[in-house]
mmCIF file of C-alpha atoms in Angstrom:
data_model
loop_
_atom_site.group_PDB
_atom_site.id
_atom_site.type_symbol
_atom_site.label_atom_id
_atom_site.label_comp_id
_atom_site.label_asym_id
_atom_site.label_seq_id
_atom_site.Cartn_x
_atom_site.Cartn_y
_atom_site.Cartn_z
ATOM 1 C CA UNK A 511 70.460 107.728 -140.981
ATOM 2 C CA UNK A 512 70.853 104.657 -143.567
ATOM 3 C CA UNK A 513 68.146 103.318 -145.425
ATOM 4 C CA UNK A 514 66.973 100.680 -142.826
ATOM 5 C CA UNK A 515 67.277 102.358 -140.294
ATOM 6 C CA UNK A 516 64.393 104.908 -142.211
ATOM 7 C CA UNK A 517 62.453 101.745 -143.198
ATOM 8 C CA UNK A 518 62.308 100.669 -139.680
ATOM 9 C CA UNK A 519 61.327 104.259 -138.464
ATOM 10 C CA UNK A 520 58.822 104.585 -140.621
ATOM 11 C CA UNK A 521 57.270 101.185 -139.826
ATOM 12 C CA UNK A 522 57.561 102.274 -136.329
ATOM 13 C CA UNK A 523 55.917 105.063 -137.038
ATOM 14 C CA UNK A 524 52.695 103.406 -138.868
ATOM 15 C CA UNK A 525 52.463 100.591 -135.723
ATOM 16 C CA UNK A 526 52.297 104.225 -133.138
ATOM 17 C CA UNK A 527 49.534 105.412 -135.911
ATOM 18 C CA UNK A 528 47.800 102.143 -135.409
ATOM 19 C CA UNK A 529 48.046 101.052 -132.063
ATOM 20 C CA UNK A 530 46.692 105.175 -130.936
ATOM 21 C CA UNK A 531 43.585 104.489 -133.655
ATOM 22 C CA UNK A 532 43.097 101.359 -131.557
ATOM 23 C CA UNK A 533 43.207 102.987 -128.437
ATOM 24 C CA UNK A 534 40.811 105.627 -129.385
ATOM 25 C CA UNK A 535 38.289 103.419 -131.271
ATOM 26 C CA UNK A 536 38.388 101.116 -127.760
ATOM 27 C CA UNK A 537 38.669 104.272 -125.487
ATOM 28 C CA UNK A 538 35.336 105.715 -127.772
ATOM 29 C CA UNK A 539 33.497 102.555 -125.808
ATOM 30 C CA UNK A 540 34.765 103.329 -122.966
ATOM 31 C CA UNK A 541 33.196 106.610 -123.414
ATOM 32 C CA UNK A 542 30.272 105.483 -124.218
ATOM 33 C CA UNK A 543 29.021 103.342 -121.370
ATOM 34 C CA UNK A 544 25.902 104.891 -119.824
ATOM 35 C CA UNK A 545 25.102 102.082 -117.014
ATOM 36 C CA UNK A 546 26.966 99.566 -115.700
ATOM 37 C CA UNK A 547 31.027 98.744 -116.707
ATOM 38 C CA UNK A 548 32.469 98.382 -119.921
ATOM 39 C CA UNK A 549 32.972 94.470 -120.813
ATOM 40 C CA UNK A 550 36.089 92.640 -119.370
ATOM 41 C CA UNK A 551 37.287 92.630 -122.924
ATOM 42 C CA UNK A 552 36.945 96.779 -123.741
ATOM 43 C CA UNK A 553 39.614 97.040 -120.569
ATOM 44 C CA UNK A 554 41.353 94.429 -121.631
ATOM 45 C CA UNK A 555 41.800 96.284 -124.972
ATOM 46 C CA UNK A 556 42.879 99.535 -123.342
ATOM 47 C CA UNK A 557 45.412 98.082 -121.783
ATOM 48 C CA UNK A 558 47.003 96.330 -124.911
ATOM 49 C CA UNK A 559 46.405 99.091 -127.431
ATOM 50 C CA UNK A 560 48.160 101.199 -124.399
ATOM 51 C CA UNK A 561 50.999 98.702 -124.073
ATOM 52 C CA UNK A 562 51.766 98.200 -127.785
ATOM 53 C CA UNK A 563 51.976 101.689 -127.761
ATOM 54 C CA UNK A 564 54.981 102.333 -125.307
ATOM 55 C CA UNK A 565 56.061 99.645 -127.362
ATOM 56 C CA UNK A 566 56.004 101.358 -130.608
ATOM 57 C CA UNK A 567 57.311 104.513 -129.216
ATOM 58 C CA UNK A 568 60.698 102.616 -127.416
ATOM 59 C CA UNK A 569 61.070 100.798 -130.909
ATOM 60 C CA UNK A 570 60.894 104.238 -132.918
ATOM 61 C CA UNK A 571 62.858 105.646 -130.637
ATOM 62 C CA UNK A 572 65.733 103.074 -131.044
ATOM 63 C CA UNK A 573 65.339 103.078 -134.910
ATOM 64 C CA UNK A 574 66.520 106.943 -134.510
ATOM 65 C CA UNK A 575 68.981 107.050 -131.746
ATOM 66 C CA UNK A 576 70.222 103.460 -131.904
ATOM 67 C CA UNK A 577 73.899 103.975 -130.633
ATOM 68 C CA UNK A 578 73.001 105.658 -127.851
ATOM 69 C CA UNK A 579 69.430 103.327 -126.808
ATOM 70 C CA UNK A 580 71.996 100.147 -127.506
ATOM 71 C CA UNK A 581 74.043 101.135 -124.185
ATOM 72 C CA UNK A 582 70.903 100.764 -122.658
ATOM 73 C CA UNK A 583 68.834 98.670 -123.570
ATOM 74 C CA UNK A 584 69.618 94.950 -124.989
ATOM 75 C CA UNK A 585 68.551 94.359 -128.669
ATOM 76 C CA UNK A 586 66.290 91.256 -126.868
ATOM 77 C CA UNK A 587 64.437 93.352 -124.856
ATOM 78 C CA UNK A 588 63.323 95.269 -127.657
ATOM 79 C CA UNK A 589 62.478 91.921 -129.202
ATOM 80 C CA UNK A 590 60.674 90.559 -126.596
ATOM 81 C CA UNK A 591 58.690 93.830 -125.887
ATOM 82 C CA UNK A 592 57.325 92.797 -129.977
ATOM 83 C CA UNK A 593 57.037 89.624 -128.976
ATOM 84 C CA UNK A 594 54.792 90.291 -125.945
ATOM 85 C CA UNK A 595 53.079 92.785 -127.446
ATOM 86 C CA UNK A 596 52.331 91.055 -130.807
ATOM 87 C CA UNK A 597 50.668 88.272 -128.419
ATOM 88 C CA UNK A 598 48.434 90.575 -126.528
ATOM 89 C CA UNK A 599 47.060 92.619 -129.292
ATOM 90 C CA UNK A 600 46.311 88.973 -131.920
ATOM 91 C CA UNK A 601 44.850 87.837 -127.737
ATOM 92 C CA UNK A 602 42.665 90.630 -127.994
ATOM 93 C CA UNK A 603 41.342 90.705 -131.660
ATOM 94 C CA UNK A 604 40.700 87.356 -131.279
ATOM 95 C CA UNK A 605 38.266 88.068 -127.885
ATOM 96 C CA UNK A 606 36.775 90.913 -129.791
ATOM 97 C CA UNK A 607 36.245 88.063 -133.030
ATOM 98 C CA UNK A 608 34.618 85.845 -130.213
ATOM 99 C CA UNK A 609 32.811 88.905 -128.541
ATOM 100 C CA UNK A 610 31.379 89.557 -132.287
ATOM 101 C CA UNK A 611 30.189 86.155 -133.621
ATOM 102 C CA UNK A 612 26.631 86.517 -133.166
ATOM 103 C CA UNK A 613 26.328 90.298 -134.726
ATOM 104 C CA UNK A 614 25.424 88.874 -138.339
ATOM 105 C CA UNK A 615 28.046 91.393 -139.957
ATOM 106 C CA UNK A 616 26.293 94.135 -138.067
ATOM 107 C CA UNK A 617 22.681 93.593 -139.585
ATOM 108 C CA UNK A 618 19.556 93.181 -137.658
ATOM 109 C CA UNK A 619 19.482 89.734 -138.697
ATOM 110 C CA UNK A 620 16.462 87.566 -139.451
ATOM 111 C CA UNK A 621 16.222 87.654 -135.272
ATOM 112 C CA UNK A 622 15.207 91.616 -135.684
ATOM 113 C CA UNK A 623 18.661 92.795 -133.978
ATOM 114 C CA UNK A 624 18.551 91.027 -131.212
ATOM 115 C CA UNK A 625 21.918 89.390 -131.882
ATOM 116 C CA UNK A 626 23.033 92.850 -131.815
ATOM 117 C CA UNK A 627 21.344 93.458 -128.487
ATOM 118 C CA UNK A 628 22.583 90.539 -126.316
ATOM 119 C CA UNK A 629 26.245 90.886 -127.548
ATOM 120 C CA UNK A 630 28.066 92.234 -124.348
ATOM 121 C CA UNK A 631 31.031 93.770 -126.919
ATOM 122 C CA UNK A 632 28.269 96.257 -128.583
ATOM 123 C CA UNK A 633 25.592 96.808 -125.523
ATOM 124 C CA UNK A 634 28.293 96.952 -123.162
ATOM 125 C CA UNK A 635 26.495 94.951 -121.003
ATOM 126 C CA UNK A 636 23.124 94.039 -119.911
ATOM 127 C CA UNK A 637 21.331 95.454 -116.502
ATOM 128 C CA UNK A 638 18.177 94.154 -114.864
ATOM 129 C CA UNK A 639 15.876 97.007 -114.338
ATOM 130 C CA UNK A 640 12.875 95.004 -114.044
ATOM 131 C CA UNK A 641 11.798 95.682 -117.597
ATOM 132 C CA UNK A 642 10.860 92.666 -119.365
ATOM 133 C CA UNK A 643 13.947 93.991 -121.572
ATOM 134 C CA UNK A 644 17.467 94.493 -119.524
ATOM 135 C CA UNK A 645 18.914 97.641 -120.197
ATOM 136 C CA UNK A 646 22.181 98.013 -122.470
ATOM 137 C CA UNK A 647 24.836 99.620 -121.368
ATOM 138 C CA UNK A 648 25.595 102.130 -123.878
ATOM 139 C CA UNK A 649 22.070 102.972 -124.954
ATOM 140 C CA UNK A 650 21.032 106.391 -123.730
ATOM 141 C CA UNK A 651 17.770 107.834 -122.686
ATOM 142 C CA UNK A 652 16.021 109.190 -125.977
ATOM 143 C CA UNK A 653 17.581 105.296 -127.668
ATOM 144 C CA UNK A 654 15.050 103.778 -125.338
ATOM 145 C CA UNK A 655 12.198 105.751 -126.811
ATOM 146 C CA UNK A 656 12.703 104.547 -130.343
ATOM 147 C CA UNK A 657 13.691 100.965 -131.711
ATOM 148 C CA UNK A 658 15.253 101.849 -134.562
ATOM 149 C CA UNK A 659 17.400 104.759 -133.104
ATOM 150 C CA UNK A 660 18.229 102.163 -130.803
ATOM 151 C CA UNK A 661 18.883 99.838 -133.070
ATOM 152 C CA UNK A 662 20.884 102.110 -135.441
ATOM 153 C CA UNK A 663 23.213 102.902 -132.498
ATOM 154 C CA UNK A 664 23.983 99.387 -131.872
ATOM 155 C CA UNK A 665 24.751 99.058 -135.344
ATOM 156 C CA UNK A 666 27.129 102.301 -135.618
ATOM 157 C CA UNK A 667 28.704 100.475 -132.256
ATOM 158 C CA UNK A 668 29.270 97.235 -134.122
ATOM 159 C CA UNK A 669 31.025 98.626 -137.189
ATOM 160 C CA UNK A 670 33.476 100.050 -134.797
ATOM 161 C CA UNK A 671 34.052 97.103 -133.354
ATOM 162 C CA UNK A 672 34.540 95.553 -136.361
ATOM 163 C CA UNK A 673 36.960 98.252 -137.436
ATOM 164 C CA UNK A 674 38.820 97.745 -134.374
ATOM 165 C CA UNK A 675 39.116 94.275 -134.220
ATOM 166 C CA UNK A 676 40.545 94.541 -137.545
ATOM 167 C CA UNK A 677 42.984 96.851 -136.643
ATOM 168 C CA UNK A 678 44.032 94.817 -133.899
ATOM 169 C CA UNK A 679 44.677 91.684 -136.296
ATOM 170 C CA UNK A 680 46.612 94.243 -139.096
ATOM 171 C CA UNK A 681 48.997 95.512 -135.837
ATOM 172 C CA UNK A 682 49.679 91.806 -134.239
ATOM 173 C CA UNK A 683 50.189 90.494 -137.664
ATOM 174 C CA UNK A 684 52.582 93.528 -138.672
ATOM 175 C CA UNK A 685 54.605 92.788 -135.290
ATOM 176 C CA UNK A 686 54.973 89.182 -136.017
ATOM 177 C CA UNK A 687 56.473 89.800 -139.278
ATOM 178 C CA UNK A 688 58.673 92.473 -137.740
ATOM 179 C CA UNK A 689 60.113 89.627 -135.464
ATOM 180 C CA UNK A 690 60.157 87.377 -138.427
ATOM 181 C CA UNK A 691 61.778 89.628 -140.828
ATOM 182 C CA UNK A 692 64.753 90.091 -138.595
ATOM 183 C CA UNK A 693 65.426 86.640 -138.139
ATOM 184 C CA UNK A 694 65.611 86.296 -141.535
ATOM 185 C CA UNK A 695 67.720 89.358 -141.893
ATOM 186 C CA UNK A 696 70.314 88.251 -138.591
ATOM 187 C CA UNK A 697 70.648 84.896 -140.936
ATOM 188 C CA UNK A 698 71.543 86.578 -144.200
ATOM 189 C CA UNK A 699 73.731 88.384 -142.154
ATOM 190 C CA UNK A 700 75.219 85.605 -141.425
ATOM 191 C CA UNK A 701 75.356 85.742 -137.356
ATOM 192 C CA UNK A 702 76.632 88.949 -136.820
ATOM 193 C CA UNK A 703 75.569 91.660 -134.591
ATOM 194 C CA UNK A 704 72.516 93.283 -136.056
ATOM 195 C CA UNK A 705 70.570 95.766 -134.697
ATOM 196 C CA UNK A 706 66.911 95.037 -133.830
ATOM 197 C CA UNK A 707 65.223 98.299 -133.984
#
């Protein structure tokens, strides 16, 4: 195996690392939902993160066994697999950015948490009971006894968030500059056949 083709599987390797962690961090949501369904956007997630996977699995795969995935399988549709993927997961970080604005970096804010509270991405949604409170998604029973253990699991939930939504940016941004970098490299190369994966 040259010395690309290791660079390239080890790349691979780190986008599979990343795009699981997303999963798991978004499927840890999922998990969590007590009433109601998860927000449009956790799904949405879920499917990327599950996507960019297959993804990074068909790219590793072709960085080992290139000769004999090139019979099969077009260097373009390996690039356009990156492409696709690289769109959907900077699509979702930036719902999850949108989903997050009004968290005030995950403190209870001067409006006592309730910024936390009303943002669908970290109650997992709201539910008339006909409390003068709706019910959040993802609180359980004994979080509705106290405020603050309440309140402390909406804050756990919006650091992972966070986390995630950085992820999400570090894995998009890492497949654009895949895409990028062998442009770049099929131009040094001066037009010959190169090898995508």
């Amino acid at each position: 195996m040259g010395k690309s083709k290791v660079v390239t599987a080890v790349f691979r390797a780190l986008q599979l690392i990343l795009s699981i962690t997303v999963l798991a961090l978004t499927l840890t949501f999922l998990k969590g939902q007590v009433y109601g369904d998860p927000p449009t956007t956790t799904k949405f997630t879920i499917f990327v993160a599950a996507f960019t996977i297959v993804v990074a699995v068909a790219n590793l795969l072709g960085a080992i066994w290139w000769t004999w995935l090139e019979d099969i399988v077009p260097t373009i549709a390996l690039m356009a697999l990156d492409g696709i993927a690289a769109l959907l997961v900077i699509a979702a970080g930036i719902a999850w950015s949108i989903g997050l604005k009004d968290t005030h970096g995950c403190s209870l804010g001067d409006d006592d948490g309730r910024g936390l509270y009303f943002t669908g991405l970290i109650n997992g949604g709201l539910i008339d009971v006909g409390r003068p409170q709706p019910l959040a998604g993802y609180l359980r029973e004994e979080d509705l006894k106290s405020p603050d253990l309440a309140f402390s699991r909406l804050q756990g939930l919006c650091h992972k968030a966070v986390a995630n939504q950085s992820l999400m940016f570090v894995v998009g941004v890492a497949l654009c500059g895949s895409l990028i970098g062998l442009r770049f490299w099929s131009y040094k190369r001066g037009g010959q056949k190169t090898t995508y994966v």
